[in-house]
mmCIF file of C-alpha atoms in Angstrom:
data_model
loop_
_atom_site.group_PDB
_atom_site.id
_atom_site.type_symbol
_atom_site.label_atom_id
_atom_site.label_comp_id
_atom_site.label_asym_id
_atom_site.label_seq_id
_atom_site.Cartn_x
_atom_site.Cartn_y
_atom_site.Cartn_z
ATOM 1 C CA UNK A 1 -169.726 101.347 -118.680
ATOM 2 C CA UNK A 2 -168.739 98.970 -121.447
ATOM 3 C CA UNK A 3 -165.144 97.822 -122.036
ATOM 4 C CA UNK A 4 -164.182 96.395 -125.337
ATOM 5 C CA UNK A 5 -160.786 95.449 -126.681
ATOM 6 C CA UNK A 6 -159.748 96.209 -130.232
ATOM 7 C CA UNK A 7 -156.497 95.434 -131.914
ATOM 8 C CA UNK A 8 -154.661 97.929 -134.123
ATOM 9 C CA UNK A 9 -151.372 97.877 -135.866
ATOM 10 C CA UNK A 10 -149.602 98.791 -132.663
ATOM 11 C CA UNK A 11 -151.185 96.106 -130.496
ATOM 12 C CA UNK A 12 -154.165 95.951 -128.186
ATOM 13 C CA UNK A 13 -156.297 99.046 -127.715
ATOM 14 C CA UNK A 14 -158.843 99.137 -124.933
ATOM 15 C CA UNK A 15 -161.926 101.234 -125.595
ATOM 16 C CA UNK A 16 -163.944 102.489 -122.630
ATOM 17 C CA UNK A 17 -167.364 103.688 -123.696
ATOM 18 C CA UNK A 18 -169.928 105.354 -121.471
ATOM 19 C CA UNK A 19 -173.102 104.951 -123.506
ATOM 20 C CA UNK A 20 -175.226 107.404 -121.578
ATOM 21 C CA UNK A 21 -178.673 108.613 -122.527
ATOM 22 C CA UNK A 22 -180.186 112.063 -122.329
ATOM 23 C CA UNK A 23 -183.688 113.495 -122.353
ATOM 24 C CA UNK A 24 -182.515 117.113 -122.236
ATOM 25 C CA UNK A 25 -181.403 117.782 -125.800
ATOM 26 C CA UNK A 26 -178.057 117.527 -127.523
ATOM 27 C CA UNK A 27 -175.709 114.651 -126.658
ATOM 28 C CA UNK A 28 -172.202 114.569 -128.070
ATOM 29 C CA UNK A 29 -170.086 111.437 -128.253
ATOM 30 C CA UNK A 30 -166.489 112.390 -127.444
ATOM 31 C CA UNK A 31 -163.266 110.397 -127.435
ATOM 32 C CA UNK A 32 -159.867 111.064 -125.927
ATOM 33 C CA UNK A 33 -156.983 109.214 -127.480
ATOM 34 C CA UNK A 34 -154.285 107.810 -125.167
ATOM 35 C CA UNK A 35 -151.331 106.818 -127.324
ATOM 36 C CA UNK A 36 -147.645 107.493 -127.910
ATOM 37 C CA UNK A 37 -145.945 109.470 -130.640
ATOM 38 C CA UNK A 38 -143.637 107.642 -133.030
ATOM 39 C CA UNK A 39 -140.708 109.819 -132.069
ATOM 40 C CA UNK A 40 -138.774 111.670 -134.826
ATOM 41 C CA UNK A 41 -141.141 110.160 -137.440
ATOM 42 C CA UNK A 42 -143.946 112.604 -138.111
ATOM 43 C CA UNK A 43 -145.378 110.808 -141.196
ATOM 44 C CA UNK A 44 -145.686 107.554 -139.206
ATOM 45 C CA UNK A 45 -147.239 109.469 -136.308
ATOM 46 C CA UNK A 46 -149.874 110.905 -138.678
ATOM 47 C CA UNK A 47 -150.587 107.386 -139.956
ATOM 48 C CA UNK A 48 -151.065 106.261 -136.353
ATOM 49 C CA UNK A 49 -153.336 109.204 -135.647
ATOM 50 C CA UNK A 50 -155.541 108.252 -138.565
ATOM 51 C CA UNK A 51 -155.876 104.654 -137.360
ATOM 52 C CA UNK A 52 -157.115 105.903 -133.977
ATOM 53 C CA UNK A 53 -159.361 108.483 -135.616
ATOM 54 C CA UNK A 54 -160.943 105.862 -137.846
ATOM 55 C CA UNK A 55 -161.546 103.601 -134.844
ATOM 56 C CA UNK A 56 -163.191 106.423 -132.853
ATOM 57 C CA UNK A 57 -165.357 107.354 -135.780
ATOM 58 C CA UNK A 58 -166.467 103.759 -136.228
ATOM 59 C CA UNK A 59 -168.410 103.844 -132.992
ATOM 60 C CA UNK A 60 -169.895 107.244 -133.575
ATOM 61 C CA UNK A 61 -167.543 109.738 -132.003
ATOM 62 C CA UNK A 62 -168.199 113.318 -133.029
ATOM 63 C CA UNK A 63 -165.225 114.882 -131.233
ATOM 64 C CA UNK A 64 -161.739 113.342 -130.872
ATOM 65 C CA UNK A 65 -158.993 114.847 -128.670
ATOM 66 C CA UNK A 66 -155.350 113.805 -128.905
ATOM 67 C CA UNK A 67 -152.605 114.354 -126.305
ATOM 68 C CA UNK A 68 -150.149 117.237 -125.886
ATOM 69 C CA UNK A 69 -147.422 117.187 -128.546
ATOM 70 C CA UNK A 70 -148.750 114.019 -130.183
ATOM 71 C CA UNK A 71 -147.446 115.206 -133.573
ATOM 72 C CA UNK A 72 -143.798 116.157 -133.067
ATOM 73 C CA UNK A 73 -143.396 114.421 -129.708
ATOM 74 C CA UNK A 74 -143.041 115.232 -126.038
ATOM 75 C CA UNK A 75 -139.270 114.981 -125.317
ATOM 76 C CA UNK A 76 -139.660 113.327 -121.962
ATOM 77 C CA UNK A 77 -136.406 112.703 -120.074
ATOM 78 C CA UNK A 78 -134.235 114.805 -122.394
ATOM 79 C CA UNK A 79 -132.321 117.869 -121.215
ATOM 80 C CA UNK A 80 -131.015 118.816 -124.662
ATOM 81 C CA UNK A 81 -127.529 119.039 -123.235
ATOM 82 C CA UNK A 82 -128.263 122.156 -121.224
ATOM 83 C CA UNK A 83 -126.561 123.297 -118.079
ATOM 84 C CA UNK A 84 -126.478 126.912 -116.951
ATOM 85 C CA UNK A 85 -124.011 128.684 -119.211
ATOM 86 C CA UNK A 86 -123.461 125.756 -121.591
ATOM 87 C CA UNK A 87 -125.169 123.704 -124.306
ATOM 88 C CA UNK A 88 -123.577 120.523 -125.577
ATOM 89 C CA UNK A 89 -123.048 119.640 -129.234
ATOM 90 C CA UNK A 90 -125.240 116.535 -128.810
ATOM 91 C CA UNK A 91 -127.949 118.655 -127.290
ATOM 92 C CA UNK A 92 -127.861 120.990 -130.280
ATOM 93 C CA UNK A 93 -128.135 118.024 -132.606
ATOM 94 C CA UNK A 94 -131.054 116.704 -130.520
ATOM 95 C CA UNK A 95 -132.789 120.053 -131.051
ATOM 96 C CA UNK A 96 -132.093 119.945 -134.803
ATOM 97 C CA UNK A 97 -133.853 116.579 -135.032
ATOM 98 C CA UNK A 98 -136.696 117.720 -132.845
ATOM 99 C CA UNK A 99 -137.093 120.884 -134.958
ATOM 100 C CA UNK A 100 -137.174 118.705 -138.099
ATOM 101 C CA UNK A 101 -140.036 116.585 -136.656
ATOM 102 C CA UNK A 102 -142.155 119.672 -135.873
ATOM 103 C CA UNK A 103 -144.747 121.010 -138.342
ATOM 104 C CA UNK A 104 -145.492 124.358 -139.971
ATOM 105 C CA UNK A 105 -148.906 125.870 -139.348
ATOM 106 C CA UNK A 106 -150.295 126.120 -141.989
ATOM 107 C CA UNK A 107 -148.504 123.366 -143.877
ATOM 108 C CA UNK A 108 -148.929 119.956 -145.461
ATOM 109 C CA UNK A 109 -149.334 118.128 -142.158
ATOM 110 C CA UNK A 110 -152.132 120.538 -141.181
ATOM 111 C CA UNK A 111 -153.767 119.863 -144.572
ATOM 112 C CA UNK A 112 -153.608 116.130 -143.923
ATOM 113 C CA UNK A 113 -155.138 116.494 -140.465
ATOM 114 C CA UNK A 114 -157.915 118.592 -141.929
ATOM 115 C CA UNK A 115 -158.577 115.940 -144.553
ATOM 116 C CA UNK A 116 -158.745 113.301 -141.803
ATOM 117 C CA UNK A 117 -161.319 115.315 -139.883
ATOM 118 C CA UNK A 118 -163.406 115.701 -143.011
ATOM 119 C CA UNK A 119 -163.032 112.081 -144.042
ATOM 120 C CA UNK A 120 -164.244 110.749 -140.690
ATOM 121 C CA UNK A 121 -166.706 113.587 -140.047
ATOM 122 C CA UNK A 122 -165.369 114.467 -136.617
ATOM 123 C CA UNK A 123 -164.260 117.581 -134.816
ATOM 124 C CA UNK A 124 -160.560 117.069 -134.147
ATOM 125 C CA UNK A 125 -158.385 118.585 -131.420
ATOM 126 C CA UNK A 126 -154.728 117.688 -131.986
ATOM 127 C CA UNK A 127 -151.607 118.412 -129.929
ATOM 128 C CA UNK A 128 -148.606 119.321 -132.127
ATOM 129 C CA UNK A 129 -145.181 120.827 -131.966
ATOM 130 C CA UNK A 130 -145.441 123.889 -134.193
ATOM 131 C CA UNK A 131 -142.389 125.192 -136.043
ATOM 132 C CA UNK A 132 -142.365 128.967 -136.691
ATOM 133 C CA UNK A 133 -138.996 129.645 -138.262
ATOM 134 C CA UNK A 134 -136.513 128.332 -135.737
ATOM 135 C CA UNK A 135 -138.758 128.698 -132.661
ATOM 136 C CA UNK A 136 -140.986 125.809 -131.610
ATOM 137 C CA UNK A 137 -144.329 126.090 -129.828
ATOM 138 C CA UNK A 138 -146.409 123.499 -128.040
ATOM 139 C CA UNK A 139 -149.708 123.971 -129.847
ATOM 140 C CA UNK A 140 -153.212 122.582 -130.143
ATOM 141 C CA UNK A 141 -154.920 122.635 -133.559
ATOM 142 C CA UNK A 142 -158.683 122.588 -134.082
ATOM 143 C CA UNK A 143 -160.589 121.212 -137.093
ATOM 144 C CA UNK A 144 -164.274 120.936 -137.853
ATOM 145 C CA UNK A 145 -166.077 117.880 -139.203
ATOM 146 C CA UNK A 146 -166.094 119.303 -142.713
ATOM 147 C CA UNK A 147 -162.314 119.231 -142.892
ATOM 148 C CA UNK A 148 -161.722 122.914 -142.192
ATOM 149 C CA UNK A 149 -158.859 124.128 -140.043
ATOM 150 C CA UNK A 150 -160.384 126.432 -137.382
ATOM 151 C CA UNK A 151 -157.356 127.779 -135.605
ATOM 152 C CA UNK A 152 -154.814 127.095 -132.843
ATOM 153 C CA UNK A 153 -153.880 127.622 -129.209
ATOM 154 C CA UNK A 154 -150.244 128.059 -128.333
ATOM 155 C CA UNK A 155 -149.199 127.080 -124.814
ATOM 156 C CA UNK A 156 -148.819 130.312 -122.865
ATOM 157 C CA UNK A 157 -146.338 129.059 -120.286
ATOM 158 C CA UNK A 158 -144.083 126.067 -120.898
ATOM 159 C CA UNK A 159 -143.177 124.307 -117.690
ATOM 160 C CA UNK A 160 -139.668 124.192 -116.248
ATOM 161 C CA UNK A 161 -137.133 122.813 -118.785
ATOM 162 C CA UNK A 162 -139.738 122.999 -121.584
ATOM 163 C CA UNK A 163 -138.852 126.680 -121.726
ATOM 164 C CA UNK A 164 -135.499 125.934 -123.317
ATOM 165 C CA UNK A 165 -137.152 124.337 -126.374
ATOM 166 C CA UNK A 166 -140.581 125.985 -126.713
ATOM 167 C CA UNK A 167 -141.574 129.607 -127.158
ATOM 168 C CA UNK A 168 -144.409 131.326 -125.321
ATOM 169 C CA UNK A 169 -147.910 131.834 -126.701
ATOM 170 C CA UNK A 170 -149.696 135.150 -126.474
ATOM 171 C CA UNK A 171 -153.214 136.439 -125.902
ATOM 172 C CA UNK A 172 -154.185 136.125 -129.575
ATOM 173 C CA UNK A 173 -154.047 132.316 -129.328
ATOM 174 C CA UNK A 174 -156.727 131.617 -126.631
ATOM 175 C CA UNK A 175 -159.627 130.664 -128.882
ATOM 176 C CA UNK A 176 -162.991 129.149 -128.008
ATOM 177 C CA UNK A 177 -164.809 127.933 -131.104
ATOM 178 C CA UNK A 178 -168.608 128.027 -131.265
ATOM 179 C CA UNK A 179 -169.562 124.817 -133.066
ATOM 180 C CA UNK A 180 -172.825 122.865 -133.522
ATOM 181 C CA UNK A 181 -171.619 120.421 -130.853
ATOM 182 C CA UNK A 182 -170.664 123.078 -128.310
ATOM 183 C CA UNK A 183 -168.109 125.756 -127.609
ATOM 184 C CA UNK A 184 -164.670 124.094 -127.717
ATOM 185 C CA UNK A 185 -161.268 125.300 -126.496
ATOM 186 C CA UNK A 186 -158.110 123.962 -124.905
ATOM 187 C CA UNK A 187 -155.410 124.576 -122.361
ATOM 188 C CA UNK A 188 -152.271 122.458 -122.323
ATOM 189 C CA UNK A 189 -150.869 120.618 -119.317
ATOM 190 C CA UNK A 190 -149.826 122.857 -116.428
ATOM 191 C CA UNK A 191 -151.207 126.053 -117.933
ATOM 192 C CA UNK A 192 -154.490 124.527 -116.713
ATOM 193 C CA UNK A 193 -153.307 125.549 -113.266
ATOM 194 C CA UNK A 194 -153.330 129.246 -114.274
ATOM 195 C CA UNK A 195 -156.552 130.708 -112.791
ATOM 196 C CA UNK A 196 -156.582 133.771 -115.010
ATOM 197 C CA UNK A 197 -156.227 131.737 -118.183
ATOM 198 C CA UNK A 198 -159.089 129.536 -117.110
ATOM 199 C CA UNK A 199 -161.214 132.612 -116.310
ATOM 200 C CA UNK A 200 -160.568 134.019 -119.785
ATOM 201 C CA UNK A 201 -161.794 130.757 -121.308
ATOM 202 C CA UNK A 202 -164.870 130.684 -119.071
ATOM 203 C CA UNK A 203 -165.664 134.263 -120.166
ATOM 204 C CA UNK A 204 -165.597 133.051 -123.779
ATOM 205 C CA UNK A 205 -168.272 130.541 -122.879
ATOM 206 C CA UNK A 206 -166.295 127.318 -123.124
ATOM 207 C CA UNK A 207 -168.446 124.205 -122.778
ATOM 208 C CA UNK A 208 -166.118 121.425 -123.868
ATOM 209 C CA UNK A 209 -162.763 122.137 -122.208
ATOM 210 C CA UNK A 210 -159.962 120.086 -123.752
ATOM 211 C CA UNK A 211 -156.859 119.518 -121.598
ATOM 212 C CA UNK A 212 -154.108 117.687 -123.509
ATOM 213 C CA UNK A 213 -151.353 116.933 -121.049
ATOM 214 C CA UNK A 214 -148.119 115.125 -120.287
ATOM 215 C CA UNK A 215 -148.934 114.771 -116.572
ATOM 216 C CA UNK A 216 -149.842 111.183 -115.603
ATOM 217 C CA UNK A 217 -149.733 111.662 -111.834
ATOM 218 C CA UNK A 218 -152.900 110.798 -109.927
ATOM 219 C CA UNK A 219 -153.057 114.344 -108.540
ATOM 220 C CA UNK A 220 -153.789 115.540 -112.085
ATOM 221 C CA UNK A 221 -157.256 114.101 -111.711
ATOM 222 C CA UNK A 222 -157.986 116.587 -108.907
ATOM 223 C CA UNK A 223 -157.146 119.518 -111.197
ATOM 224 C CA UNK A 224 -159.401 118.162 -113.933
ATOM 225 C CA UNK A 225 -162.315 117.687 -111.543
ATOM 226 C CA UNK A 226 -161.844 121.147 -110.125
ATOM 227 C CA UNK A 227 -161.924 122.743 -113.590
ATOM 228 C CA UNK A 228 -165.116 120.875 -114.502
ATOM 229 C CA UNK A 229 -166.796 122.107 -111.332
ATOM 230 C CA UNK A 230 -165.355 125.625 -111.481
ATOM 231 C CA UNK A 231 -166.159 126.162 -115.148
ATOM 232 C CA UNK A 232 -169.413 124.198 -115.330
ATOM 233 C CA UNK A 233 -167.998 122.474 -118.407
ATOM 234 C CA UNK A 234 -167.015 119.092 -119.662
ATOM 235 C CA UNK A 235 -163.284 118.396 -119.309
ATOM 236 C CA UNK A 236 -161.550 116.029 -121.751
ATOM 237 C CA UNK A 237 -157.929 115.305 -120.737
ATOM 238 C CA UNK A 238 -155.816 113.268 -123.189
ATOM 239 C CA UNK A 239 -152.343 112.025 -122.298
ATOM 240 C CA UNK A 240 -149.849 109.712 -123.966
ATOM 241 C CA UNK A 241 -149.123 106.228 -122.726
ATOM 242 C CA UNK A 242 -145.451 105.569 -123.437
ATOM 243 C CA UNK A 243 -142.869 102.914 -122.752
ATOM 244 C CA UNK A 244 -139.122 103.457 -123.038
ATOM 245 C CA UNK A 245 -139.179 101.574 -126.341
ATOM 246 C CA UNK A 246 -141.462 104.288 -127.853
ATOM 247 C CA UNK A 247 -138.433 106.593 -127.851
ATOM 248 C CA UNK A 248 -135.199 106.009 -129.762
ATOM 249 C CA UNK A 249 -132.683 103.757 -127.997
ATOM 250 C CA UNK A 250 -129.568 105.219 -126.321
ATOM 251 C CA UNK A 251 -127.199 106.777 -127.119
ATOM 252 C CA UNK A 252 -129.403 108.512 -129.740
ATOM 253 C CA UNK A 253 -131.976 109.418 -127.101
ATOM 254 C CA UNK A 254 -131.181 109.452 -123.407
ATOM 255 C CA UNK A 255 -133.496 109.672 -120.400
ATOM 256 C CA UNK A 256 -131.166 111.782 -118.298
ATOM 257 C CA UNK A 257 -130.257 110.222 -114.983
ATOM 258 C CA UNK A 258 -132.655 107.273 -115.308
ATOM 259 C CA UNK A 259 -131.867 105.426 -118.560
ATOM 260 C CA UNK A 260 -129.695 102.806 -116.843
ATOM 261 C CA UNK A 261 -132.709 101.818 -114.711
ATOM 262 C CA UNK A 262 -135.148 101.500 -117.634
ATOM 263 C CA UNK A 263 -135.906 98.482 -119.786
ATOM 264 C CA UNK A 264 -137.624 98.751 -123.189
ATOM 265 C CA UNK A 265 -140.895 97.827 -121.496
ATOM 266 C CA UNK A 266 -140.611 100.380 -118.687
ATOM 267 C CA UNK A 267 -143.580 102.757 -118.570
ATOM 268 C CA UNK A 268 -142.349 106.353 -118.772
ATOM 269 C CA UNK A 269 -145.779 107.962 -119.032
ATOM 270 C CA UNK A 270 -148.750 106.072 -117.610
ATOM 271 C CA UNK A 271 -151.579 108.025 -119.254
ATOM 272 C CA UNK A 272 -154.500 108.815 -116.950
ATOM 273 C CA UNK A 273 -156.716 110.196 -119.717
ATOM 274 C CA UNK A 274 -160.195 111.071 -118.451
ATOM 275 C CA UNK A 275 -163.565 112.644 -119.280
ATOM 276 C CA UNK A 276 -165.360 114.538 -116.519
ATOM 277 C CA UNK A 277 -168.853 116.115 -116.470
ATOM 278 C CA UNK A 278 -169.725 119.647 -115.255
ATOM 279 C CA UNK A 279 -170.930 118.104 -111.979
ATOM 280 C CA UNK A 280 -167.519 116.563 -111.377
ATOM 281 C CA UNK A 281 -168.660 113.029 -112.279
ATOM 282 C CA UNK A 282 -166.026 110.908 -114.009
ATOM 283 C CA UNK A 283 -167.697 109.688 -117.203
ATOM 284 C CA UNK A 284 -164.789 107.624 -118.524
ATOM 285 C CA UNK A 285 -161.279 106.802 -117.357
ATOM 286 C CA UNK A 286 -158.832 107.522 -115.931
ATOM 287 C CA UNK A 287 -156.973 104.815 -117.802
ATOM 288 C CA UNK A 288 -153.485 103.762 -116.715
ATOM 289 C CA UNK A 289 -153.403 100.448 -118.527
ATOM 290 C CA UNK A 290 -152.095 101.201 -122.010
ATOM 291 C CA UNK A 291 -152.923 102.824 -125.310
ATOM 292 C CA UNK A 292 -156.674 103.399 -125.340
ATOM 293 C CA UNK A 293 -159.676 105.171 -126.816
ATOM 294 C CA UNK A 294 -161.746 106.567 -123.932
ATOM 295 C CA UNK A 295 -165.216 107.621 -124.890
ATOM 296 C CA UNK A 296 -168.276 109.121 -123.222
ATOM 297 C CA UNK A 297 -171.589 110.621 -124.232
ATOM 298 C CA UNK A 298 -171.773 114.284 -123.127
ATOM 299 C CA UNK A 299 -175.252 115.473 -122.178
ATOM 300 C CA UNK A 300 -174.937 119.196 -122.863
ATOM 301 C CA UNK A 301 -177.920 119.798 -120.606
ATOM 302 C CA UNK A 302 -175.571 119.099 -117.739
ATOM 303 C CA UNK A 303 -173.968 122.467 -118.366
ATOM 304 C CA UNK A 304 -177.102 124.441 -117.534
ATOM 305 C CA UNK A 305 -177.706 122.255 -114.475
ATOM 306 C CA UNK A 306 -174.203 123.032 -113.198
ATOM 307 C CA UNK A 307 -174.352 126.773 -114.009
ATOM 308 C CA UNK A 308 -177.553 127.004 -111.939
ATOM 309 C CA UNK A 309 -175.359 126.256 -108.945
ATOM 310 C CA UNK A 310 -172.268 128.202 -109.907
ATOM 311 C CA UNK A 311 -171.492 130.458 -112.895
ATOM 312 C CA UNK A 312 -167.999 131.792 -112.263
ATOM 313 C CA UNK A 313 -168.251 134.635 -114.843
ATOM 314 C CA UNK A 314 -171.998 135.140 -114.448
ATOM 315 C CA UNK A 315 -174.161 135.226 -111.359
ATOM 316 C CA UNK A 316 -171.256 134.185 -109.093
ATOM 317 C CA UNK A 317 -168.981 136.986 -110.322
ATOM 318 C CA UNK A 318 -168.276 140.305 -108.474
ATOM 319 C CA UNK A 319 -166.774 142.524 -111.237
ATOM 320 C CA UNK A 320 -166.994 145.619 -109.068
ATOM 321 C CA UNK A 321 -164.496 143.955 -106.736
ATOM 322 C CA UNK A 322 -162.521 141.540 -108.986
ATOM 323 C CA UNK A 323 -162.049 141.793 -112.740
ATOM 324 C CA UNK A 324 -159.667 140.550 -115.409
ATOM 325 C CA UNK A 325 -158.157 142.278 -118.466
ATOM 326 C CA UNK A 326 -156.946 140.007 -121.261
ATOM 327 C CA UNK A 327 -154.500 141.472 -123.804
ATOM 328 C CA UNK A 328 -155.598 139.420 -126.791
ATOM 329 C CA UNK A 329 -153.576 141.141 -129.526
ATOM 330 C CA UNK A 330 -150.567 139.401 -131.133
ATOM 331 C CA UNK A 331 -147.287 140.129 -129.308
ATOM 332 C CA UNK A 332 -144.691 140.423 -132.077
ATOM 333 C CA UNK A 333 -141.083 141.431 -131.403
ATOM 334 C CA UNK A 334 -140.713 143.363 -134.654
ATOM 335 C CA UNK A 335 -143.237 145.484 -136.555
ATOM 336 C CA UNK A 336 -142.743 147.186 -139.929
ATOM 337 C CA UNK A 337 -144.659 150.379 -140.685
ATOM 338 C CA UNK A 338 -145.233 149.313 -144.294
ATOM 339 C CA UNK A 339 -147.167 146.213 -143.245
ATOM 340 C CA UNK A 340 -150.897 146.100 -142.877
ATOM 341 C CA UNK A 341 -152.185 144.641 -139.592
ATOM 342 C CA UNK A 342 -153.053 141.435 -141.439
ATOM 343 C CA UNK A 343 -149.547 141.169 -142.901
ATOM 344 C CA UNK A 344 -147.931 141.529 -139.464
ATOM 345 C CA UNK A 345 -149.615 138.303 -138.292
ATOM 346 C CA UNK A 346 -147.901 136.123 -140.893
#
């Protein structure tokens, strides 16, 4: 393991690089980005994303994964003025600003992200807040190394208070993309704890399992290791590293119940980004030290070695006893008989 320090516009960036070697075929160099959003400033956040993407590409990364809600922001500590039966005027204004920072998919920000992926010749997995009319979704976007937008995954189940600001994904947004560097998909934060969702992704043949998250607790590492072992896949978990100063100052933005105890330098999300092999070996990370690029070489031969022991939807399955049905059609609240099926997805 090599550790090198680089310096970007936002201060020191520590890059952990596992320069492994393989005699079994394809090796993919992958990077997870651990960095904070520039809250309420989507253009500046995209600029920051490009700086990290350029740095990752400079040492040969072929796949770069960003955290949950990197574009648009994870509203940590906010309650949007909600109590049961009431929503405050300030909370409604907070939502208006959050809605304004989100992005349309497709849209100009998606075009810019695609251009970045093409410019730096990397596969890009990016956590965003997607705006669809006046409903927001916690979404992951996928791009290939030619600058083409591949598709998206919408978080199926927002956690706890997230449900007051984000809508729910459906079965049409659980993609696994077959690419020259492996089959890539994603699940976001605590939906990684949903066994049936994981099983659906395993059935699609996922090999590089991306897990953007907002959970920096040490116990998160156990979940990531379990998924790598269960799925026989590489797991790449990217989280933000944030201090209180990365969010607007009070009273514009308030960490409910804790703001009086926080200084600008207080860490409010400690990261923990990690890359784990199909055997459960930690290849890089977890990093709790600051903003970082965490990189490892993925020997895709490790997947076959792991599946020899355990293939959860193959030789270790018992479909005559246990099976899963996935309803993978779009779940739309309103349909018009004059629309074609393609029109109804718009």
